[in-house]
Amino acid sequence: MSLRPRGPTVALVDDLRDLLTRAAELAAAHRAGLADRPVARPADPAVLRAAFGGPLPAGPADPASVLEELARAAEPGLVATAGPRFFGFVIGGALPAATAADVLAAGWDQNGFNAVLSPAAAAAEEVAGAWLKELLGLPATASAGFVTGGQAANTVGLAAARHHVLAEAGWDVERDGLAGAPRVRVVASEERHATIDRALRLLGFGTRAVEPVRARPDGAIDVQDLERALGDRPQIVCLQAGNVNTGACDDLRTACELAHRHGAWVHVDGAFGLWAAANPGTAALLDGAELADSWACDGHKWLNVPYDSGFAFCAHPEVHAEAIAYRAAYLTGAGEVSGMGDLTLESSRRARGFAVWAALRELGRDGVAELVDRCCRLARRFAAALAAGGAEIANDVVLNQVLASFGDDARTDALVRAIQLDGTCWLGGTTWRGRRYLRISVSNWLTTEADVDRSAAAILRLAGR
Ligand SMILES: *Cc1c(COP(=O)(O)O)cnc(C)c1O
């Protein structure tokens, strides 16, 4: 098959098969080199821009040379986030089958909007959605929207909450908006993730709608203070499974029961922490999670699916659809939500369920449990190695997050910079309870004990200078 239009340059590769093979070669070579290269090299933005830049090309180019040009331009600016020693933010890698599935999804070019555009994408998401609910301990009857990530999942969950609590108050927010509506109280921990605030802004609540609740020293919500903050309806309670600093999970059973006694909708942000439910060793942290009304979870963090991939679950599928639905008639005769496009913020979108299905098929129930367990075990190993070298560990390592300091804030920040420049591993700094810490997140399926030992040794070496 010949690609048209043909550019003015000599064709290096003249069909799509060769082009995809070459792309796969480049991607695989990148992955193969991840374990040995510096995790993040200092990249000069001006050099990168120049490599990508210059004037807007006047005419077409040969696809094969476009690919080579892209690979050359990008290479100095690629960060080994998919590799085994990237411990910054909360970042997963990408499992082999999930990566390949996303390549197929691009090749198939399926639109994930609905089952008419892609019966295959719809079926994959239905099956993967059911698998996810089972793994995460959520009700089998919940709806599952395949969204771009935790931000979108929190926005969808809070949109469903908004619909429900205002409908109960006799207000149709989809038709009439928020002007003149009863004021909705949003009760949320001071330790909520920043994406909750952005969702509240986007949904028209404004961040001043938040009634802040104190957190315990470990970062989980203070349930007594939650009780104090609860008031009259309409109200929404935001809980969290997996604090980005400490990994702490709210006492979901107590908090859900309390919130429901006050007639609140409960949304749980479990971007990475919800995965603790899939591992028998950590499942107790998520006790009571199933009692909530909506949940946000990420695929591209702990499940190690390529970007972008998250899940918006809702215990009340009809509420989910009424808040988000693309059109008014969203129910089929069977009382089921008709389309995946009624559960996500996008209409046309990548068929991202294929990669999720592939990751779950590759790992199975035991593989997911083992992945979560291993990351937690490696986080404890990391903390122990740093503590043995003189670090103060600020958190109880209940999950995959570790906070470490080696003295005052200035010293800790200087150490973070030194670690990032050294390139053995990558991690960021954070402020926790008024002090600066190194923040370590172990979320990658590739990370081994040797990676942790090598990284801890590098950190201790740099700390000793
Ligand atoms: C990462 C994270 C988010 C945001 O998720 P994205 O996928 O980056 O949009 C929200 N909440 C928590 C607790 C997170 O860790």
CSV table of C-alpha atoms and ligand atoms in Angstrom, one decimal:
chain,number,residue,atom,x,y,z
A,1,MET,CA,0.0,0.0,0.0
A,2,SER,CA,1.4,3.4,-0.9
A,3,LEU,CA,0.9,6.4,1.3
A,4,ARG,CA,-0.4,9.5,-0.5
A,5,PRO,CA,0.4,12.3,-0.7
A,6,ARG,CA,4.0,11.6,-1.1
A,7,GLY,CA,6.4,14.4,0.1
A,8,PRO,CA,9.3,15.8,-1.8
A,9,THR,CA,11.9,13.8,0.2
A,10,VAL,CA,13.0,10.4,-0.8
A,11,ALA,CA,10.7,7.7,0.7
A,12,LEU,CA,12.7,5.7,3.2
A,13,VAL,CA,9.7,3.5,4.0
A,14,ASP,CA,6.8,3.1,1.7
A,15,ASP,CA,4.0,1.5,3.5
A,16,LEU,CA,2.2,1.6,6.8
A,17,ARG,CA,3.5,-1.8,7.9
A,18,ASP,CA,7.1,-0.6,7.7
A,19,LEU,CA,6.2,2.7,9.4
A,20,LEU,CA,4.6,1.0,12.3
A,21,THR,CA,7.4,-1.5,12.5
A,22,ARG,CA,9.8,1.3,12.7
A,23,ALA,CA,7.8,3.1,15.4
A,24,ALA,CA,7.6,-0.1,17.4
A,25,GLU,CA,11.4,-0.5,17.0
A,26,LEU,CA,12.0,3.0,18.3
A,27,ALA,CA,9.6,2.6,21.2
A,28,ALA,CA,11.1,-0.8,22.1
A,29,ALA,CA,14.6,0.5,21.9
A,30,HIS,CA,13.6,3.3,24.2
A,31,ARG,CA,12.1,0.9,26.7
A,32,ALA,CA,15.1,-1.4,26.6
A,33,GLY,CA,17.4,1.4,27.5
A,34,LEU,CA,15.4,2.7,30.4
A,35,ALA,CA,17.1,0.7,33.1
A,36,ASP,CA,20.5,2.0,32.2
A,37,ARG,CA,20.1,5.6,31.2
A,38,PRO,CA,20.0,8.6,33.6
A,39,VAL,CA,16.3,8.8,34.6
A,40,ALA,CA,16.0,12.5,33.7
A,41,ARG,CA,18.7,14.4,31.9
A,42,PRO,CA,18.8,18.1,32.0
A,43,ALA,CA,17.1,19.2,28.8
A,44,ASP,CA,17.6,22.6,27.3
A,45,PRO,CA,14.1,23.8,26.2
A,46,ALA,CA,15.5,26.1,23.5
A,47,VAL,CA,17.4,23.2,22.0
A,48,LEU,CA,14.3,21.0,22.0
A,49,ARG,CA,12.2,23.7,20.6
A,50,ALA,CA,14.7,24.3,17.8
A,51,ALA,CA,14.7,20.6,17.0
A,52,PHE,CA,10.9,20.5,16.7
A,53,GLY,CA,10.7,24.0,15.4
A,54,GLY,CA,11.6,26.3,12.6
A,55,PRO,CA,9.0,27.9,10.4
A,56,LEU,CA,5.7,26.1,9.6
A,57,PRO,CA,6.5,23.6,6.9
A,58,ALA,CA,5.0,24.8,3.6
A,59,GLY,CA,4.4,21.4,2.1
A,60,PRO,CA,4.1,17.7,2.9
A,61,ALA,CA,6.9,15.4,4.1
A,62,ASP,CA,7.4,11.7,3.7
A,63,PRO,CA,5.8,9.9,6.7
A,64,ALA,CA,9.0,7.8,7.3
A,65,SER,CA,11.1,10.9,7.5
A,66,VAL,CA,8.6,12.6,9.8
A,67,LEU,CA,8.9,9.6,12.2
A,68,GLU,CA,12.7,9.8,12.1
A,69,GLU,CA,12.6,13.5,12.6
A,70,LEU,CA,10.2,13.2,15.6
A,71,ALA,CA,12.3,10.5,17.2
A,72,ARG,CA,15.5,12.5,16.8
A,73,ALA,CA,13.9,15.7,18.1
A,74,ALA,CA,12.3,14.1,21.1
A,75,GLU,CA,15.1,11.9,22.3
A,76,PRO,CA,17.0,14.4,24.4
A,77,GLY,CA,13.8,15.5,26.2
A,78,LEU,CA,12.4,12.1,27.1
A,79,VAL,CA,12.2,11.3,30.8
A,80,ALA,CA,12.4,7.6,31.9
A,81,THR,CA,9.1,7.8,33.7
A,82,ALA,CA,8.3,4.3,32.3
A,83,GLY,CA,11.5,3.0,33.8
A,84,PRO,CA,12.2,1.3,37.1
A,85,ARG,CA,13.7,4.1,39.1
A,86,PHE,CA,11.3,7.0,38.5
A,87,PHE,CA,9.8,7.6,42.0
A,88,GLY,CA,8.4,11.2,41.4
A,89,PHE,CA,4.7,12.2,41.7
A,90,VAL,CA,2.7,9.0,41.6
A,91,ILE,CA,3.6,7.6,38.2
A,92,GLY,CA,3.2,4.1,36.8
A,93,GLY,CA,5.0,2.6,33.9
A,94,ALA,CA,3.2,0.8,31.0
A,95,LEU,CA,2.8,-2.9,31.0
A,96,PRO,CA,3.9,-4.7,27.7
A,97,ALA,CA,0.4,-5.9,26.7
A,98,ALA,CA,-1.2,-2.6,27.6
A,99,THR,CA,1.4,-0.7,25.6
A,100,ALA,CA,0.9,-2.9,22.5
A,101,ALA,CA,-2.9,-2.6,22.9
A,102,ASP,CA,-2.7,1.1,22.8
A,103,VAL,CA,-0.6,0.9,19.6
A,104,LEU,CA,-3.4,-1.3,18.2
A,105,ALA,CA,-6.1,1.2,19.4
A,106,ALA,CA,-4.3,3.9,17.5
A,107,GLY,CA,-3.9,1.7,14.4
A,108,TRP,CA,-7.5,0.6,14.5
A,109,ASP,CA,-8.5,4.3,15.0
A,110,GLN,CA,-11.7,3.4,16.8
A,111,ASN,CA,-13.9,6.1,18.3
A,112,GLY,CA,-14.7,5.2,21.9
A,113,PHE,CA,-17.9,7.4,21.9
A,114,ASN,CA,-20.4,4.6,21.6
A,115,ALA,CA,-21.1,1.0,20.5
A,116,VAL,CA,-22.3,2.1,17.1
A,117,LEU,CA,-18.9,3.6,16.3
A,118,SER,CA,-17.0,0.7,17.8
A,119,PRO,CA,-18.9,-2.4,19.2
A,120,ALA,CA,-15.4,-3.8,20.0
A,121,ALA,CA,-14.4,-0.8,22.1
A,122,ALA,CA,-17.8,-0.9,23.9
A,123,ALA,CA,-17.5,-4.6,24.7
A,124,ALA,CA,-13.9,-4.2,25.9
A,125,GLU,CA,-14.9,-1.4,28.3
A,126,GLU,CA,-17.9,-3.3,29.6
A,127,VAL,CA,-15.8,-6.4,30.4
A,128,ALA,CA,-12.8,-4.4,31.7
A,129,GLY,CA,-15.2,-2.2,33.7
A,130,ALA,CA,-16.7,-5.3,35.4
A,131,TRP,CA,-13.2,-6.7,36.1
A,132,LEU,CA,-12.2,-3.4,37.6
A,133,LYS,CA,-15.2,-3.3,39.9
A,134,GLU,CA,-14.5,-6.8,41.1
A,135,LEU,CA,-10.8,-6.1,41.7
A,136,LEU,CA,-11.5,-2.8,43.5
A,137,GLY,CA,-14.3,-4.2,45.6
A,138,LEU,CA,-17.0,-1.9,44.2
A,139,PRO,CA,-20.6,-2.8,43.6
A,140,ALA,CA,-21.1,-4.9,40.4
A,141,THR,CA,-24.0,-2.7,39.6
A,142,ALA,CA,-21.9,0.5,39.5
A,143,SER,CA,-21.4,2.4,36.2
A,144,ALA,CA,-17.8,2.8,34.9
A,145,GLY,CA,-16.8,5.7,32.6
A,146,PHE,CA,-13.4,5.4,30.9
A,147,VAL,CA,-12.0,8.9,31.4
A,148,THR,CA,-8.6,10.5,30.9
A,149,GLY,CA,-7.5,10.3,34.5
A,150,GLY,CA,-8.1,11.2,38.1
A,151,GLN,CA,-8.9,14.8,37.4
A,152,ALA,CA,-11.7,13.8,34.9
A,153,ALA,CA,-12.9,11.0,37.2
A,154,ASN,CA,-13.2,13.5,40.1
A,155,THR,CA,-15.1,15.9,37.9
A,156,VAL,CA,-17.5,13.3,36.7
A,157,GLY,CA,-18.1,11.9,40.2
A,158,LEU,CA,-18.7,15.4,41.6
A,159,ALA,CA,-21.0,16.2,38.6
A,160,ALA,CA,-23.1,13.2,39.5
A,161,ALA,CA,-23.1,14.3,43.1
A,162,ARG,CA,-24.2,17.8,42.1
A,163,HIS,CA,-27.0,16.4,40.0
A,164,HIS,CA,-28.2,14.1,42.8
A,165,VAL,CA,-28.1,16.5,45.8
A,166,LEU,CA,-29.8,19.3,43.9
A,167,ALA,CA,-32.4,17.0,42.4
A,168,GLU,CA,-33.2,15.9,46.0
A,169,ALA,CA,-33.7,19.6,46.8
A,170,GLY,CA,-36.0,20.0,43.8
A,171,TRP,CA,-33.5,21.7,41.6
A,172,ASP,CA,-32.7,20.7,38.0
A,173,VAL,CA,-29.1,21.8,37.7
A,174,GLU,CA,-28.6,20.5,34.2
A,175,ARG,CA,-31.4,22.7,33.0
A,176,ASP,CA,-31.3,25.7,35.3
A,177,GLY,CA,-27.6,25.9,36.3
A,178,LEU,CA,-26.4,27.0,39.7
A,179,ALA,CA,-27.6,30.6,39.7
A,180,GLY,CA,-30.4,30.7,42.3
A,181,ALA,CA,-29.9,27.1,43.3
A,182,PRO,CA,-29.8,26.0,46.9
A,183,ARG,CA,-26.2,26.3,48.2
A,184,VAL,CA,-24.4,23.0,48.2
A,185,ARG,CA,-22.0,22.3,51.0
A,186,VAL,CA,-18.9,20.4,50.0
A,187,VAL,CA,-17.3,18.8,53.0
A,188,ALA,CA,-13.7,17.8,52.3
A,189,SER,CA,-10.5,17.2,54.1
A,190,GLU,CA,-7.7,19.8,54.2
A,191,GLU,CA,-5.7,17.0,52.7
A,192,ARG,CA,-7.8,16.6,49.5
A,193,HIS,CA,-6.1,16.5,46.2
A,194,ALA,CA,-5.9,19.7,44.1
A,195,THR,CA,-7.9,18.1,41.4
A,196,ILE,CA,-10.9,18.2,43.7
A,197,ASP,CA,-10.7,22.0,43.9
A,198,ARG,CA,-10.3,22.3,40.2
A,199,ALA,CA,-13.4,20.0,39.7
A,200,LEU,CA,-15.3,22.3,42.1
A,201,ARG,CA,-14.3,25.3,40.1
A,202,LEU,CA,-15.3,23.8,36.8
A,203,LEU,CA,-18.6,22.6,38.2
A,204,GLY,CA,-19.5,26.1,39.3
A,205,PHE,CA,-19.4,25.4,43.0
A,206,GLY,CA,-16.3,27.5,43.5
A,207,THR,CA,-13.7,26.5,46.0
A,208,ARG,CA,-15.4,28.6,48.7
A,209,ALA,CA,-18.1,25.9,48.8
A,210,VAL,CA,-15.6,23.7,50.7
A,211,GLU,CA,-16.2,23.2,54.4
A,212,PRO,CA,-12.7,22.1,55.3
A,213,VAL,CA,-12.2,19.1,57.6
A,214,ARG,CA,-9.0,18.6,59.7
A,215,ALA,CA,-6.7,15.7,58.8
A,216,ARG,CA,-5.1,13.4,61.3
A,217,PRO,CA,-1.3,13.5,61.6
A,218,ASP,CA,-1.0,10.7,59.1
A,219,GLY,CA,-3.0,12.7,56.5
A,220,ALA,CA,-6.3,10.7,56.7
A,221,ILE,CA,-9.5,12.6,57.5
A,222,ASP,CA,-10.3,13.3,61.2
A,223,VAL,CA,-13.7,11.6,61.5
A,224,GLN,CA,-14.6,13.6,64.6
A,225,ASP,CA,-14.0,16.8,62.7
A,226,LEU,CA,-16.0,15.4,59.8
A,227,GLU,CA,-18.9,14.9,62.1
A,228,ARG,CA,-18.6,18.6,63.2
A,229,ALA,CA,-18.4,19.8,59.6
A,230,LEU,CA,-21.5,17.9,58.4
A,231,GLY,CA,-24.6,20.1,58.2
A,232,ASP,CA,-27.8,20.5,56.3
A,233,ARG,CA,-28.5,19.1,52.9
A,234,PRO,CA,-27.7,19.5,50.1
A,235,GLN,CA,-24.2,18.4,50.8
A,236,ILE,CA,-21.4,16.3,49.3
A,237,VAL,CA,-18.6,14.7,51.2
A,238,CYS,CA,-15.2,14.1,49.4
A,239,LEU,CA,-13.1,11.3,50.9
A,240,GLN,CA,-9.7,10.0,49.9
A,241,ALA,CA,-8.0,6.7,49.5
A,242,GLY,CA,-4.3,7.2,49.2
A,243,ASN,CA,-2.8,10.5,50.3
A,244,VAL,CA,-0.3,11.7,47.8
A,245,ASN,CA,2.3,12.3,50.5
A,246,THR,CA,1.8,9.5,53.0
A,247,GLY,CA,-0.4,7.0,51.3
A,248,ALA,CA,-2.9,7.2,54.2
A,249,CYS,CA,-6.5,6.2,53.5
A,250,ASP,CA,-9.5,7.8,55.1
A,251,ASP,CA,-11.6,5.6,57.4
A,252,LEU,CA,-14.1,5.0,54.7
A,253,ARG,CA,-16.5,2.9,56.6
A,254,THR,CA,-17.0,5.3,59.4
A,255,ALA,CA,-16.9,8.4,57.2
A,256,CYS,CA,-19.4,6.9,54.7
A,257,GLU,CA,-21.8,5.9,57.4
A,258,LEU,CA,-21.6,9.3,59.1
A,259,ALA,CA,-22.0,11.2,55.8
A,260,HIS,CA,-25.0,9.1,54.7
A,261,ARG,CA,-26.7,9.6,58.1
A,262,HIS,CA,-26.5,13.3,57.2
A,263,GLY,CA,-27.9,12.7,53.7
A,264,ALA,CA,-24.7,13.5,51.9
A,265,TRP,CA,-23.4,12.1,48.6
A,266,VAL,CA,-20.0,10.5,49.2
A,267,HIS,CA,-17.3,10.7,46.6
A,268,VAL,CA,-14.0,8.9,47.1
A,269,ASP,CA,-10.9,10.1,45.3
A,270,GLY,CA,-8.9,6.8,45.0
A,271,ALA,CA,-6.7,7.8,42.1
A,272,PHE,CA,-4.0,5.3,43.2
A,273,GLY,CA,-5.1,4.2,46.7
A,274,LEU,CA,-8.2,2.4,45.5
A,275,TRP,CA,-5.8,-0.3,44.1
A,276,ALA,CA,-5.0,-1.3,47.7
A,277,ALA,CA,-8.3,-3.1,47.7
A,278,ALA,CA,-7.0,-5.5,45.0
A,279,ASN,CA,-4.3,-6.8,47.3
A,280,PRO,CA,-5.3,-8.9,50.3
A,281,GLY,CA,-2.4,-7.5,52.3
A,282,THR,CA,-3.6,-3.9,52.0
A,283,ALA,CA,-7.4,-4.4,51.4
A,284,ALA,CA,-8.2,-3.6,55.0
A,285,LEU,CA,-7.2,0.1,54.3
A,286,LEU,CA,-10.1,0.3,51.9
A,287,ASP,CA,-12.7,-1.3,54.3
A,288,GLY,CA,-16.0,0.3,53.6
A,289,ALA,CA,-15.1,1.8,50.2
A,290,GLU,CA,-18.1,0.1,48.6
A,291,LEU,CA,-20.4,2.2,50.7
A,292,ALA,CA,-19.6,5.4,48.7
A,293,ASP,CA,-21.7,6.8,45.9
A,294,SER,CA,-18.9,7.6,43.4
A,295,TRP,CA,-15.3,6.8,43.0
A,296,ALA,CA,-12.4,8.1,41.0
A,297,CYS,CA,-9.5,5.9,40.1
A,298,ASP,CA,-6.5,5.9,37.7
A,299,GLY,CA,-5.4,3.3,35.2
A,300,HIS,CA,-2.2,5.1,34.3
A,301,LYS,CA,-0.8,5.1,37.8
A,302,TRP,CA,-0.7,1.8,39.7
A,303,LEU,CA,-2.3,-0.4,37.0
A,304,ASN,CA,0.6,0.6,34.7
A,305,VAL,CA,-1.6,1.4,31.7
A,306,PRO,CA,-0.3,4.1,29.2
A,307,TYR,CA,-1.7,7.6,29.4
A,308,ASP,CA,-4.3,8.7,29.5
A,309,SER,CA,-6.5,6.4,31.5
A,310,GLY,CA,-8.8,6.8,34.5
A,311,PHE,CA,-12.2,5.5,35.7
A,312,ALA,CA,-15.2,7.3,37.0
A,313,PHE,CA,-17.4,4.8,38.9
A,314,CYS,CA,-20.9,5.6,40.2
A,315,ALA,CA,-23.1,3.4,42.5
A,316,HIS,CA,-26.1,5.0,40.8
A,317,PRO,CA,-25.7,4.6,37.0
A,318,GLU,CA,-28.9,6.6,36.3
A,319,VAL,CA,-27.5,9.5,38.2
A,320,HIS,CA,-24.1,9.2,36.5
A,321,ALA,CA,-25.9,9.3,33.1
A,322,GLU,CA,-28.3,12.1,34.0
A,323,ALA,CA,-25.4,14.3,35.0
A,324,ILE,CA,-23.2,13.6,32.1
A,325,ALA,CA,-25.5,12.2,29.3
A,326,TYR,CA,-24.9,13.5,25.8
A,327,ARG,CA,-28.6,13.5,25.0
A,328,ALA,CA,-31.8,13.4,26.9
A,329,ALA,CA,-33.0,9.9,26.1
A,330,TYR,CA,-30.3,8.0,27.7
A,331,LEU,CA,-32.1,4.9,28.9
A,332,THR,CA,-32.8,1.8,26.9
A,333,GLY,CA,-35.9,-0.3,27.6
A,334,ALA,CA,-33.8,-2.5,29.8
A,335,GLY,CA,-33.1,0.4,32.1
A,336,GLU,CA,-29.5,0.4,31.3
A,337,VAL,CA,-27.3,3.3,30.5
A,338,SER,CA,-27.0,3.2,26.7
A,339,GLY,CA,-23.7,4.6,25.8
A,340,MET,CA,-20.2,4.9,27.1
A,341,GLY,CA,-20.3,8.5,25.9
A,342,ASP,CA,-22.9,9.2,28.5
A,343,LEU,CA,-20.4,8.4,31.3
A,344,THR,CA,-17.4,10.5,30.3
A,345,LEU,CA,-16.7,14.2,29.6
A,346,GLU,CA,-15.6,13.5,26.1
A,347,SER,CA,-17.7,12.7,23.2
A,348,SER,CA,-15.2,11.4,20.6
A,349,ARG,CA,-12.3,9.8,22.2
A,350,ARG,CA,-9.6,7.1,22.1
A,351,ALA,CA,-10.9,3.6,22.7
A,352,ARG,CA,-8.9,3.5,25.9
A,353,GLY,CA,-10.6,0.4,27.2
A,354,PHE,CA,-8.4,-1.9,25.0
A,355,ALA,CA,-5.3,-1.1,27.0
A,356,VAL,CA,-7.1,-1.5,30.3
A,357,TRP,CA,-8.5,-4.8,29.2
A,358,ALA,CA,-5.0,-5.9,28.1
A,359,ALA,CA,-3.4,-4.9,31.4
A,360,LEU,CA,-5.9,-6.8,33.4
A,361,ARG,CA,-5.7,-9.8,31.1
A,362,GLU,CA,-1.9,-9.7,31.3
A,363,LEU,CA,-1.9,-9.6,35.1
A,364,GLY,CA,-5.0,-11.4,36.2
A,365,ARG,CA,-6.3,-11.0,39.7
A,366,ASP,CA,-3.2,-12.5,41.2
A,367,GLY,CA,-0.9,-10.3,39.1
A,368,VAL,CA,-2.6,-7.1,40.2
A,369,ALA,CA,-2.5,-8.1,43.8
A,370,GLU,CA,1.2,-9.0,43.5
A,371,LEU,CA,2.0,-5.7,41.7
A,372,VAL,CA,0.4,-3.7,44.5
A,373,ASP,CA,2.0,-5.9,47.2
A,374,ARG,CA,5.4,-5.7,45.6
A,375,CYS,CA,5.3,-1.9,45.3
A,376,CYS,CA,4.3,-1.6,49.0
A,377,ARG,CA,7.1,-4.0,50.0
A,378,LEU,CA,9.6,-2.0,48.0
A,379,ALA,CA,8.5,1.2,49.5
A,380,ARG,CA,9.1,-0.2,53.0
A,381,ARG,CA,12.5,-1.5,51.8
A,382,PHE,CA,13.3,2.0,50.5
A,383,ALA,CA,12.3,3.6,53.8
A,384,ALA,CA,14.3,1.1,55.9
A,385,ALA,CA,17.4,1.7,53.8
A,386,LEU,CA,17.2,5.5,54.1
A,387,ALA,CA,16.4,5.3,57.8
A,388,ALA,CA,19.5,3.1,58.3
A,389,GLY,CA,21.5,5.8,56.5
A,390,GLY,CA,20.3,8.5,58.9
A,391,ALA,CA,17.1,9.8,57.2
A,392,GLU,CA,14.0,10.7,59.2
A,393,ILE,CA,11.0,8.9,57.7
A,394,ALA,CA,8.0,11.1,58.3
A,395,ASN,CA,5.2,8.6,57.5
A,396,ASP,CA,4.1,5.2,58.5
A,397,VAL,CA,4.6,3.4,55.1
A,398,VAL,CA,1.2,1.9,54.8
A,399,LEU,CA,1.2,1.9,51.0
A,400,ASN,CA,3.7,2.9,48.3
A,401,GLN,CA,4.6,6.4,49.4
A,402,VAL,CA,7.6,7.4,51.5
A,403,LEU,CA,8.5,10.8,53.0
A,404,ALA,CA,12.2,11.2,54.0
A,405,SER,CA,14.3,14.1,55.2
A,406,PHE,CA,17.9,14.6,56.0
A,407,GLY,CA,17.8,17.7,58.0
A,408,ASP,CA,16.5,21.2,57.5
A,409,ASP,CA,14.3,22.3,54.6
A,410,ALA,CA,17.2,24.0,52.6
A,411,ARG,CA,19.3,20.8,52.9
A,412,THR,CA,16.4,18.6,51.8
A,413,ASP,CA,15.6,20.8,48.8
A,414,ALA,CA,19.3,20.9,47.8
A,415,LEU,CA,19.3,17.1,48.1
A,416,VAL,CA,16.3,16.8,45.8
A,417,ARG,CA,18.1,18.9,43.2
A,418,ALA,CA,21.2,16.8,43.5
A,419,ILE,CA,19.3,13.5,43.2
A,420,GLN,CA,17.5,14.8,40.1
A,421,LEU,CA,20.8,15.9,38.5
A,422,ASP,CA,22.6,12.6,39.5
A,423,GLY,CA,20.2,10.6,37.4
A,424,THR,CA,20.3,7.3,39.2
A,425,CYS,CA,16.7,7.8,40.2
A,426,TRP,CA,14.2,10.7,40.2
A,427,LEU,CA,12.0,12.0,42.9
A,428,GLY,CA,10.5,15.3,43.9
A,429,GLY,CA,10.2,17.3,47.1
A,430,THR,CA,7.1,18.1,49.0
A,431,THR,CA,5.9,20.1,51.9
A,432,TRP,CA,4.3,18.0,54.7
A,433,ARG,CA,3.1,19.4,57.9
A,434,GLY,CA,5.1,22.5,57.3
A,435,ARG,CA,8.4,20.8,56.5
A,436,ARG,CA,10.2,19.8,53.3
A,437,TYR,CA,10.7,16.1,52.4
A,438,LEU,CA,11.8,13.9,49.7
A,439,ARG,CA,8.7,12.2,48.3
A,440,ILE,CA,9.1,8.6,47.0
A,441,SER,CA,6.3,6.8,45.2
A,442,VAL,CA,6.9,3.2,44.1
A,443,SER,CA,4.3,2.5,41.4
A,444,ASN,CA,6.1,0.9,38.5
A,445,TRP,CA,5.8,-2.7,37.6
A,446,LEU,CA,9.5,-2.9,36.6
A,447,THR,CA,11.0,-1.7,39.9
A,448,THR,CA,13.1,-4.4,41.6
A,449,GLU,CA,14.8,-4.7,45.0
A,450,ALA,CA,18.1,-3.9,43.2
A,451,ASP,CA,16.6,-0.7,41.8
A,452,VAL,CA,15.5,0.4,45.3
A,453,ASP,CA,18.9,-0.5,46.8
A,454,ARG,CA,20.8,1.3,44.0
A,455,SER,CA,18.6,4.4,44.4
A,456,ALA,CA,18.8,4.4,48.2
A,457,ALA,CA,22.6,4.1,47.9
A,458,ALA,CA,22.7,7.0,45.5
A,459,ILE,CA,20.5,9.2,47.8
A,460,LEU,CA,22.7,8.4,50.8
A,461,ARG,CA,25.8,9.1,48.9
A,462,LEU,CA,24.5,12.5,47.8
A,463,ALA,CA,23.2,13.2,51.3
A,464,GLY,CA,26.6,12.5,52.8
A,465,ARG,CA,28.3,15.1,50.6
B,1,LIG,C1,-2.9,11.7,40.8
B,1,LIG,C2,-4.0,12.0,41.6
B,1,LIG,C3,-5.1,12.7,41.1
B,1,LIG,C4,-5.1,13.2,39.7
B,1,LIG,O1,-5.0,12.2,38.8
B,1,LIG,P1,-4.6,12.5,37.2
B,1,LIG,O2,-4.7,11.2,36.6
B,1,LIG,O3,-3.3,13.1,37.3
B,1,LIG,O4,-5.6,13.4,36.7
B,1,LIG,C5,-6.2,12.9,41.9
B,1,LIG,N1,-6.2,12.5,43.2
B,1,LIG,C6,-5.1,11.8,43.7
B,1,LIG,C7,-5.2,11.3,45.1
B,1,LIG,C8,-4.0,11.5,42.9
B,1,LIG,O5,-3.0,10.9,43.5
